[in-house]
Short mmCIF file of C-alpha atoms in Angstrom, two decimals:
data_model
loop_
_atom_site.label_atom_id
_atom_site.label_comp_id
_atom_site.label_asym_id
_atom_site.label_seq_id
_atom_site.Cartn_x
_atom_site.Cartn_y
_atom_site.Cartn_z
CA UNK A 17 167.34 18.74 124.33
CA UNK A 18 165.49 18.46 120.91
CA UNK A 19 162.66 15.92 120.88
CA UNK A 20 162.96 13.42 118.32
CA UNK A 21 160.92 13.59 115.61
CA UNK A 22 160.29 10.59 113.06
CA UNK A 23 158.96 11.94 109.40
CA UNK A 24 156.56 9.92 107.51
CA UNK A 25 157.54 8.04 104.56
CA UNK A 26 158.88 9.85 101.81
CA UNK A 27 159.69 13.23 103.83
CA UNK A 28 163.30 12.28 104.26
CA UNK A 29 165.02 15.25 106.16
CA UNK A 30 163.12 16.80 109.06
CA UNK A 31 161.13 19.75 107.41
CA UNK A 32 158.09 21.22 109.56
CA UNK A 33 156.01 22.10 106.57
CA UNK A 34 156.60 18.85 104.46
CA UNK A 35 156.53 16.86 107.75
CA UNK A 36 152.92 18.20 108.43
CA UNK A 37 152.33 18.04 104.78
CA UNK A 38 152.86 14.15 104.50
CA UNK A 39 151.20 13.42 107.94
CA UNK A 40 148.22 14.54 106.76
CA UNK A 41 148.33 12.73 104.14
CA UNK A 42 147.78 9.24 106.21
CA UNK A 43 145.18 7.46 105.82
CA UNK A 44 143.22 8.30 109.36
CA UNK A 45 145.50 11.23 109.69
CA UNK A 46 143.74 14.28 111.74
CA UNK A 47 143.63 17.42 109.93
CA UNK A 48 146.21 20.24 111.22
CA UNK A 49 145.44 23.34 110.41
CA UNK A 50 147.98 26.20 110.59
CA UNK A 51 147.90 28.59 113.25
CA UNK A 52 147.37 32.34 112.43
CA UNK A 53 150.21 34.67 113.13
CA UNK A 54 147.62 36.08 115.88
CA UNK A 55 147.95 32.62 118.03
CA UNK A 56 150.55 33.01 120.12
CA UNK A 57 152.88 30.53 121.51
CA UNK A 58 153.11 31.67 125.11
CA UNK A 59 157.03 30.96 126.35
CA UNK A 60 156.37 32.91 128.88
CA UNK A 61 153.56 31.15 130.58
CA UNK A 62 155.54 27.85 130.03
CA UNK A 63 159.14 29.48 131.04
CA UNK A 64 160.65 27.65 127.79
CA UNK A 65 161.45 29.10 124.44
CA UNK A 66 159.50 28.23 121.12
CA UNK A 67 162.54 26.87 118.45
CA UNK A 68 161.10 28.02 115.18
CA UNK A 69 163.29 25.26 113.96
CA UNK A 70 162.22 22.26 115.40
CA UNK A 71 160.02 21.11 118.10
CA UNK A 72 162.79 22.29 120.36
CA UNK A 73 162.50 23.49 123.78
CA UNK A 74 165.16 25.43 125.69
CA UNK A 75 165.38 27.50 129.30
CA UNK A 76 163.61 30.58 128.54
CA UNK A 77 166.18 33.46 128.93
CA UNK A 78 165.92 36.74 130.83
CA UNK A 79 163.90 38.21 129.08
CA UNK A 80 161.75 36.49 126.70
CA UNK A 81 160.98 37.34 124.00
CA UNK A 82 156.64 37.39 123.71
CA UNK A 83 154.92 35.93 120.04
CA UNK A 84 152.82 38.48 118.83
CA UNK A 85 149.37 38.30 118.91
CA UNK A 86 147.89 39.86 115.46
CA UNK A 87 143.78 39.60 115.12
CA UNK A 88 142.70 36.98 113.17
CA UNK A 89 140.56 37.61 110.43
CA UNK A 90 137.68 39.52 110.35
CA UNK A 91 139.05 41.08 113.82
CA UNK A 92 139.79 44.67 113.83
CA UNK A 93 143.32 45.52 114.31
CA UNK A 94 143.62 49.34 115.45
CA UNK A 95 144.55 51.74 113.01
CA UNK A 96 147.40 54.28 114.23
CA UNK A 97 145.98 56.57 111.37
CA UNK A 98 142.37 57.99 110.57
CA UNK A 99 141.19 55.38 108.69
CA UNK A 100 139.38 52.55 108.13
CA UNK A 101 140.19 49.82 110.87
CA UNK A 102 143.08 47.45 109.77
CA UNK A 103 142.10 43.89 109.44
CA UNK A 104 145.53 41.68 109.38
CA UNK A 105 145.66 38.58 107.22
CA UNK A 106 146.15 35.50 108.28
CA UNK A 107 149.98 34.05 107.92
CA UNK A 108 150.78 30.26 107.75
CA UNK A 109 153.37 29.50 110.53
CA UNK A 110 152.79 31.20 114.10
CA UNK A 111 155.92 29.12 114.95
CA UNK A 112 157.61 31.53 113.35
CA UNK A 113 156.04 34.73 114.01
CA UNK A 114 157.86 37.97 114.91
CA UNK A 115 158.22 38.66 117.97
CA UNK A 116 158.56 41.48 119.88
CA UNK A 117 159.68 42.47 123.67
CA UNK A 118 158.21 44.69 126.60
CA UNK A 119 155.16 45.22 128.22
CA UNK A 120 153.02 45.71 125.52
CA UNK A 121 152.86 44.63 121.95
CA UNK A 122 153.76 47.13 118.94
CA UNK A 123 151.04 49.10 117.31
CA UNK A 124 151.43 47.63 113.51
CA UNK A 125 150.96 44.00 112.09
CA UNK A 126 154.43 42.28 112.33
CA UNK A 127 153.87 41.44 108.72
CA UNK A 128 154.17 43.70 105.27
CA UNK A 129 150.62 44.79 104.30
CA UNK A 130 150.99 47.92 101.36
CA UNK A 131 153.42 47.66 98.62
CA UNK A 132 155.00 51.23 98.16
CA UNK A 133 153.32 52.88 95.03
CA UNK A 134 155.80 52.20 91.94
CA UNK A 135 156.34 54.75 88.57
CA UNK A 136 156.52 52.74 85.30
CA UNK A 137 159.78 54.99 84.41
CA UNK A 138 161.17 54.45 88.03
CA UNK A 139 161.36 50.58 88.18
CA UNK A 140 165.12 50.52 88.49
CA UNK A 141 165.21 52.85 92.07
CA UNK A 142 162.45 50.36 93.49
CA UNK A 143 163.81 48.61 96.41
CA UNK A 144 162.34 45.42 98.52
CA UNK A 145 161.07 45.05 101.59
CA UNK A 146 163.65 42.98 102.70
CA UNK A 147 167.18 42.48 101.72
CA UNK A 148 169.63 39.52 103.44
CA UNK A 149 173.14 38.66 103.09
CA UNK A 150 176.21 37.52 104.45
CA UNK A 151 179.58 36.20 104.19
CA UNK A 152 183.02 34.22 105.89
CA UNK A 153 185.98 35.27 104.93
CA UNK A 154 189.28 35.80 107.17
CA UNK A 155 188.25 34.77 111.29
CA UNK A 156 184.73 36.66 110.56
CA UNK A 157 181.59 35.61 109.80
CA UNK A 158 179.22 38.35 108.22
CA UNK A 159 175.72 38.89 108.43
CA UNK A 160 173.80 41.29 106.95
CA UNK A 161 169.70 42.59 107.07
CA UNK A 162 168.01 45.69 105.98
CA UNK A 163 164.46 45.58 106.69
CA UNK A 164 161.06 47.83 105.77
CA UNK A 165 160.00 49.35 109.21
CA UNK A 166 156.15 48.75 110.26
CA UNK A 167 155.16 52.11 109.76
CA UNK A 168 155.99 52.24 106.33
CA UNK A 169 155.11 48.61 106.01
CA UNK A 170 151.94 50.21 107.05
CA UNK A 171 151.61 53.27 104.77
CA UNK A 172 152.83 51.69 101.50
CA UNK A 173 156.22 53.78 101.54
CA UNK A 174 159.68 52.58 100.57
CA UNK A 175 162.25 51.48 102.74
CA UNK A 176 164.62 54.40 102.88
CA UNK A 177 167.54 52.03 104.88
CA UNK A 178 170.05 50.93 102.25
CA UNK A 179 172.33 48.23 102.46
CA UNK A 180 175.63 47.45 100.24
CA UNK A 181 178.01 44.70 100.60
CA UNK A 182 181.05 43.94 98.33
CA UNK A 183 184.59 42.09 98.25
CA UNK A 184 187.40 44.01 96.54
CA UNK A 185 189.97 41.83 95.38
CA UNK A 186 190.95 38.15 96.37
CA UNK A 187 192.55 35.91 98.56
CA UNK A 188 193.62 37.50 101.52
CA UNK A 189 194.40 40.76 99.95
CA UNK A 190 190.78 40.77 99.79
CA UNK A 191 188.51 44.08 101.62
CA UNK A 192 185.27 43.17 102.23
CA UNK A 193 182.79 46.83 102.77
CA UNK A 194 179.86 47.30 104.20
CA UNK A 195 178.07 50.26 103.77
CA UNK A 196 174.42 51.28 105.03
CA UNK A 197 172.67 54.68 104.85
CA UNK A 198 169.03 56.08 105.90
CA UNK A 199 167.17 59.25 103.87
CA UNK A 200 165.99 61.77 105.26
CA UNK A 201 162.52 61.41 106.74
CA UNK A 202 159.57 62.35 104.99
CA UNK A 203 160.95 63.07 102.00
CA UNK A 204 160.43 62.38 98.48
CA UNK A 205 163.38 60.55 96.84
CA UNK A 206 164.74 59.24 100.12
CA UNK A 207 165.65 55.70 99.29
CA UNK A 208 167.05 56.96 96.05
CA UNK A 209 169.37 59.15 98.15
CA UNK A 210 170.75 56.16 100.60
CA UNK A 211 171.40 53.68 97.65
CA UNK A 212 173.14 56.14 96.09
CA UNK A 213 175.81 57.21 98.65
CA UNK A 214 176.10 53.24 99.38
CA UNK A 215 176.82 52.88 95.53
CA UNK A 216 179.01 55.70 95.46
CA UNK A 217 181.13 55.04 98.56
CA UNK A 218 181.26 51.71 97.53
CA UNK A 219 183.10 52.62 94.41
CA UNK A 220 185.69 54.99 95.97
CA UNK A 221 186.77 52.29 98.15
CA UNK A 222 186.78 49.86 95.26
CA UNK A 223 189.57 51.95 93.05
CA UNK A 224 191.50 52.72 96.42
CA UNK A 225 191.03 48.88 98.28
CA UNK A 226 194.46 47.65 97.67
CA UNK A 227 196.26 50.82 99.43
CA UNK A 228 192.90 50.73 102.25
CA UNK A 229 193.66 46.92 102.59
CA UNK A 230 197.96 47.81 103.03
CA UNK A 231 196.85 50.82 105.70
CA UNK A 232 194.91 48.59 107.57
CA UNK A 233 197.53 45.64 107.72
CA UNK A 234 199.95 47.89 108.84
CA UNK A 235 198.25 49.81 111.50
CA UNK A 236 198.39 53.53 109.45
CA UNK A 237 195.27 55.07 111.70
CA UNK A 238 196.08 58.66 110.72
CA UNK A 239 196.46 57.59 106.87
CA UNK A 240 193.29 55.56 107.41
CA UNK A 241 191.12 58.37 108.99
CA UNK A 242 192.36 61.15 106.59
CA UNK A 243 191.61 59.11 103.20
CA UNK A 244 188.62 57.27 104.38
CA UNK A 245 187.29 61.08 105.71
CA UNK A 246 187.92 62.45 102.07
CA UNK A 247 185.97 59.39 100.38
CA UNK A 248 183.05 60.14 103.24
CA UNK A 249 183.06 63.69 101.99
CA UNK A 250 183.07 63.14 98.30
CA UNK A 251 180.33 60.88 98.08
CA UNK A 252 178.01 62.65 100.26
CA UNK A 253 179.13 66.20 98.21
CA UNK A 254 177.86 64.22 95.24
CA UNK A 255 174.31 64.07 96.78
CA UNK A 256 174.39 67.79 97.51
CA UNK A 257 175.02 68.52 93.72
CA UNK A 258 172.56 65.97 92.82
CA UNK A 259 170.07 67.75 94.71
CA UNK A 260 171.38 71.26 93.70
CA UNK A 261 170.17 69.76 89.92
CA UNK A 262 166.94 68.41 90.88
CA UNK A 263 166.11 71.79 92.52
CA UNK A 264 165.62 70.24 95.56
CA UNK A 265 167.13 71.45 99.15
CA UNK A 266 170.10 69.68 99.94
CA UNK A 267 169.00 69.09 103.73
CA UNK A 268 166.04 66.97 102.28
CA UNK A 269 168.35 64.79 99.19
CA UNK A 270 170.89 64.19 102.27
CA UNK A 271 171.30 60.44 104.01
CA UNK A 272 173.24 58.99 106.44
CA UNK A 273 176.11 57.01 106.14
CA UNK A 274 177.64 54.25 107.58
CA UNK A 275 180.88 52.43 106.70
CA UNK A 276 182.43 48.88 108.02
CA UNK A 277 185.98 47.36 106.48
CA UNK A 278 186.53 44.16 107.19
CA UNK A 279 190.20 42.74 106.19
CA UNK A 280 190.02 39.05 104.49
CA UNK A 281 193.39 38.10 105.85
CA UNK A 282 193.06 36.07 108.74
CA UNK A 283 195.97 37.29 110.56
CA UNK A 284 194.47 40.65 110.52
CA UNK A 285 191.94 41.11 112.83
CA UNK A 286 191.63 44.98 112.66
CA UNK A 287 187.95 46.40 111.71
CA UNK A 288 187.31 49.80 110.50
CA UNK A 289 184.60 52.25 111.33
CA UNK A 290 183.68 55.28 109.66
CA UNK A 291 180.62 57.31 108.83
CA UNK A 292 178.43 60.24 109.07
CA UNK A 293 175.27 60.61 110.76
CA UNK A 294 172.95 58.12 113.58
CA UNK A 295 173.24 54.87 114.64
CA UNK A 296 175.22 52.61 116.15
CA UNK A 297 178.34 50.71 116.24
CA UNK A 298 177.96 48.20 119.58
CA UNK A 299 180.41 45.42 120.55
CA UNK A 300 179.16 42.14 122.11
CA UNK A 301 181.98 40.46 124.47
CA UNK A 302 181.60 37.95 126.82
CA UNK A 303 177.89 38.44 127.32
CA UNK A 304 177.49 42.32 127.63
CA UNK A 305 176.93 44.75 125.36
CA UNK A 306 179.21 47.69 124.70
CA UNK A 307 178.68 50.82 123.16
CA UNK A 308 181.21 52.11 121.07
CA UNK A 309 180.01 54.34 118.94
CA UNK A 310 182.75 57.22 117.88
CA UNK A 311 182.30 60.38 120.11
CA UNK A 312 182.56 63.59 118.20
CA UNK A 313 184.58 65.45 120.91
CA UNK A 314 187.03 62.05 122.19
CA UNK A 315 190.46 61.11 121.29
CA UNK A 316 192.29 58.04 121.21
CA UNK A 317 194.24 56.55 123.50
CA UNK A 318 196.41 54.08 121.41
CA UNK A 319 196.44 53.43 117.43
CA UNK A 320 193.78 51.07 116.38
CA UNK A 321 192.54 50.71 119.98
CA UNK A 322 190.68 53.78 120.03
CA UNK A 323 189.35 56.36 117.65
CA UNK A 324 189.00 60.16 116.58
CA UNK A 325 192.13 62.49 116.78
CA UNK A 326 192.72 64.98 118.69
CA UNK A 327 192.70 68.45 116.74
CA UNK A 328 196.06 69.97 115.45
CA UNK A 329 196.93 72.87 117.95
CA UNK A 330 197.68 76.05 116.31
CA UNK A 331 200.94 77.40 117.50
CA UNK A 332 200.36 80.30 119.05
CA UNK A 333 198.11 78.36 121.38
CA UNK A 334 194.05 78.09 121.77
CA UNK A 335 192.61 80.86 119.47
CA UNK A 336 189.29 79.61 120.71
CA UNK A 337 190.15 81.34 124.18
CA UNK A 338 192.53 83.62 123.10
CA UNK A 339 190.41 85.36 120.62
CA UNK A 340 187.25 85.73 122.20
CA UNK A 341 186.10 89.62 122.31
CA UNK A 342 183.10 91.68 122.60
CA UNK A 343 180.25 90.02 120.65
CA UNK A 344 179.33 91.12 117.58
CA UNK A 345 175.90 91.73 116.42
CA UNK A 346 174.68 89.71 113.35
CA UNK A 347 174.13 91.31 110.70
CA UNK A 348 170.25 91.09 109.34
CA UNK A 349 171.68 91.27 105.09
CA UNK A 350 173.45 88.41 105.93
CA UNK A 351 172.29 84.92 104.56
CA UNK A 352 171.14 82.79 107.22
CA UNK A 353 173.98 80.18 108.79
CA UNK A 354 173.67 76.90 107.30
CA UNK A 355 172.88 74.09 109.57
CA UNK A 356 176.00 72.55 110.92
CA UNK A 357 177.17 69.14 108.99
CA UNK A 358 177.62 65.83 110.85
CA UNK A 359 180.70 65.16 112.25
CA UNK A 360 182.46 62.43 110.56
CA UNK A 361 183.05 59.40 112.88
CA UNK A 362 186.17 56.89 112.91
CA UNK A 363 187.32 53.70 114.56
CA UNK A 364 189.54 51.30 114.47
CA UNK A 365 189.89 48.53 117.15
CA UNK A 366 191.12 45.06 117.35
CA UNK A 367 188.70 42.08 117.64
CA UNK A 368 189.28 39.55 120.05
CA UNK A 369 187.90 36.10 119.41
CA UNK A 370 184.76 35.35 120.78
CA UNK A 371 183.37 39.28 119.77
CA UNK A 372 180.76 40.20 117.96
CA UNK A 373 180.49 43.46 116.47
CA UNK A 374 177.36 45.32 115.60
CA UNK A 375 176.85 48.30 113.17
CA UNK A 376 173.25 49.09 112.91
CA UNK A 377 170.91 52.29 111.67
CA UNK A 378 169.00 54.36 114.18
CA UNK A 379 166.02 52.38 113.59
CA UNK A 380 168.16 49.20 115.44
CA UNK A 381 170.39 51.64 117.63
CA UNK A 382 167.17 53.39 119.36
CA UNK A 383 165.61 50.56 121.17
CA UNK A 384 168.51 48.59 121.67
CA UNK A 385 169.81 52.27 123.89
CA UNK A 386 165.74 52.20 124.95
CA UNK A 387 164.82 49.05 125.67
CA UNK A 388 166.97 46.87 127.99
CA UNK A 389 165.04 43.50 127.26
CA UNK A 390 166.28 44.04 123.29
CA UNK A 391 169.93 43.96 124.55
CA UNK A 392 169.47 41.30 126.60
CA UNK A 393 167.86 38.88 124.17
CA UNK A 394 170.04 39.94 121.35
CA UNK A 395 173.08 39.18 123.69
CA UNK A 396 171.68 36.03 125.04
CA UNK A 397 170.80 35.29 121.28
CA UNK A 398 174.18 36.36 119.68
CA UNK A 399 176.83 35.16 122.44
CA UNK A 400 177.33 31.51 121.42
CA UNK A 401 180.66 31.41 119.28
CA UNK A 402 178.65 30.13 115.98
CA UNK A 403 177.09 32.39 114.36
CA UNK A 404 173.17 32.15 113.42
CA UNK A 405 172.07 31.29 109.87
CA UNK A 406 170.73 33.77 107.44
CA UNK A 407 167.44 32.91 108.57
CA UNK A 408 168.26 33.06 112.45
CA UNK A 409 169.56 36.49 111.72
CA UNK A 410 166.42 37.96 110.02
CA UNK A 411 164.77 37.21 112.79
CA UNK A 412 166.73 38.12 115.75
CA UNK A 413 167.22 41.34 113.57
CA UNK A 414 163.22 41.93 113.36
CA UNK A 415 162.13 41.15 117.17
CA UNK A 416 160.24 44.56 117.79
CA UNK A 417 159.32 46.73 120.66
CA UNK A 418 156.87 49.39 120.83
CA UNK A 419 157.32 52.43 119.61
CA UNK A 420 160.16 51.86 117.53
CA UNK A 421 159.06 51.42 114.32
CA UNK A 422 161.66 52.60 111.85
CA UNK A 423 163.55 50.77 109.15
CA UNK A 424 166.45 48.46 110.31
CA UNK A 425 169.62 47.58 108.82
CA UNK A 426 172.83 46.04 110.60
CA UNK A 427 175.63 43.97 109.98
CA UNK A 428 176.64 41.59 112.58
CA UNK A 429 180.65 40.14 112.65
CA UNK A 430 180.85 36.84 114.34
CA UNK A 431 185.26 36.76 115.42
CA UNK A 432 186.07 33.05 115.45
#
């Protein structure tokens, strides 16, 4: 039950800030001061949940979720690097700090601290911290977050998640795509790598949405897998050429990809996976998590149900045990074998209503496989039928756990 809440005069919706803003303003009025992000509001020790919202209090869920409790200023916060001792700033709001599950709380501030360094000739590859989004078309409701992890929050270093969405075409011939990729770690260029795979996949499915849009409509899995698999390997042969002209080693210009098609006609409730590389693809029904991320080695068991393919069989039976001899010796003027590439990953599957599906970035995919008290208060967050605002989102998306501190981007569809 929310507690009613009557604004002062001249603060005529309920707003926290403005609410606070005019109270104070009363003659006789006490002063409120803002808490830091560092004072926590303990729902645990009260066995209710803090609404960020509102003054709202509901049963707390298994588990909670814990506010963090950054040092307030002039307090030392420990540096996880050799250097000076990191003293956090102090944030307006601790009703709405981050917060973060387990036993213990994460190493970094919850908050953004160093901007990455920017190059006066590089302005246009500079990416934000944050990026939000989202979108209702067909029975889905997108939502969509890419967010700097804390270590590079931390460090002053770019995000090196990317996150595209775009609509192709209108009405209900419409295909809405998102794509997300990661660069590789450590590397210079990174985040210029995973925006440009995103841009580039994001075209190919552009000039070829109308037939993608017909396939999916009509249930052509093979036809799906097959062209969607040649658009994967295009874009991400571009990057290899791009670093073959920079001079660079393709293994370090590389990036993840991750692909989701979403149909806008409402009668069509098939979604489309595909991608190369980690994370996750999870499915949220009736309370529990699933996780059905695309094995490399499994096979379907009906069209648009399952995924993968099975492997045509040559016809003179398995060569792979029929042609196995005496081993050869390698030969030491041979190049060395190039690392093997990813596999490319497919699925398509049939929503129900009431789902929610969930394609996410390693940084989202680890702890949520890690850390059971993430999946439970994502699911306990995400199971009600309406979907949470853009703001509810970005913050679901950003409760941390320790020892996970990697970028995050997913994209969340709400099946009505």
């Amino acid at each position: 039950m929310e507690e009613a809440h009557d604004a002062p005069p001249g603060v005529e919706a309920y707003d926290v800030p403005a609410a606070r803003e005019a109270y104070d303003a009363l003659p006789g009025a006490e002063a409120h001061s803002a808490p830091a992000a560092g004072e926590a509001h303990s729902a645990l020790a009260a066995g209710t949940a803090q609404s960020a919202s509102g003054g709202a209090e509901a049963e707390a869920g298994p588990p909670a979720v814990q506010a963090y409790d950054a040092p307030a200023a002039g307090e030392a916060h420990a540096a996880p690097l050799a250097a000076e001792a990191y003293v956090a700033p102090r944030v307006r709001g601790a009703g709405v700090a981050v917060g973060y599950v387990g036993s213990r709380p994460p190493t970094y501030a919850a908050e953004p601290t160093a901007l990455p360094v920017a190059e006066p000739d590089g302005l246009d590859v500079a990416v934000p911290d944050t990026v939000l989004d989202g979108a209702a078309y067909g029975a889905c409701t997108l939502r969509a977050v890419s967010i700097r992890g804390d270590s590079a929050r931390y460090r002053g270093e770019p995000r090196r998640d990317a996150l595209l969405t775009a609509r192709f075409g209108a009405g209900d011939q419409a295909l809405v795509l998102v794509a997300m990729a990661t660069g590789a770690r450590a590397t210079p260029g990174a985040h210029r790598a995973a925006g440009e795979v995103c841009q580039w996949i994001a075209e190919a499915v552009g000039r070829s949405h109308a037939r993608l849009a017909e396939d999916i409509r009509a249930a052509r899995r093979g036809d799906l897998k097959s062209g969607l698999h040649r658009l994967t390997d295009r874009s991400l042969g571009r990057l290899r050429a791009g670093a073959a002209e920079q001079g660079v080693d393709p293994e370090q210009y590389t990036a993840t990809l991750r692909c989701l098609l979403l149909p806008a006609d409402p009668d069509c409730r098939v979604r489309v996976f595909f991608g190369v590389g980690a994370g996750g693809l999870f499915r949220l029904r009736e309370g529990e998590w699933q996780d059905i991320e695309p094995g490399v080695a499994e096979t379907p068991g009906h069209p648009l149900v399952g995924f993968g393919s099975p492997p045509p069989e040559p016809p003179d039976g398995d060569r792979l045990t029929m042609d196995l001899g005496i081993t050869v010796p390698p030969n030491p003027y041979d190049p060395a074998p190039k690392p093997p590439r990813e596999p490319f990953r497919f699925r398509a599957s049939v929503a129900q209503p009431g789902d929610t599906l969930l394609m996410c970035t390693a940084g989202l995919a680890d702890p949520l496989r890690g850390e059971p008290e993430l999946c439970a208060h994502l699911a306990q967050r995400w199971s009600d039928p309406a979907p949470p605002g853009l703001a509810a989102f970005l913050a679901d998306a950003q409760v941390r756990v320790k020892g996970y501190a990697d970028d995050r981007t997913a994209a969340a569809v709400w099946e009505a």
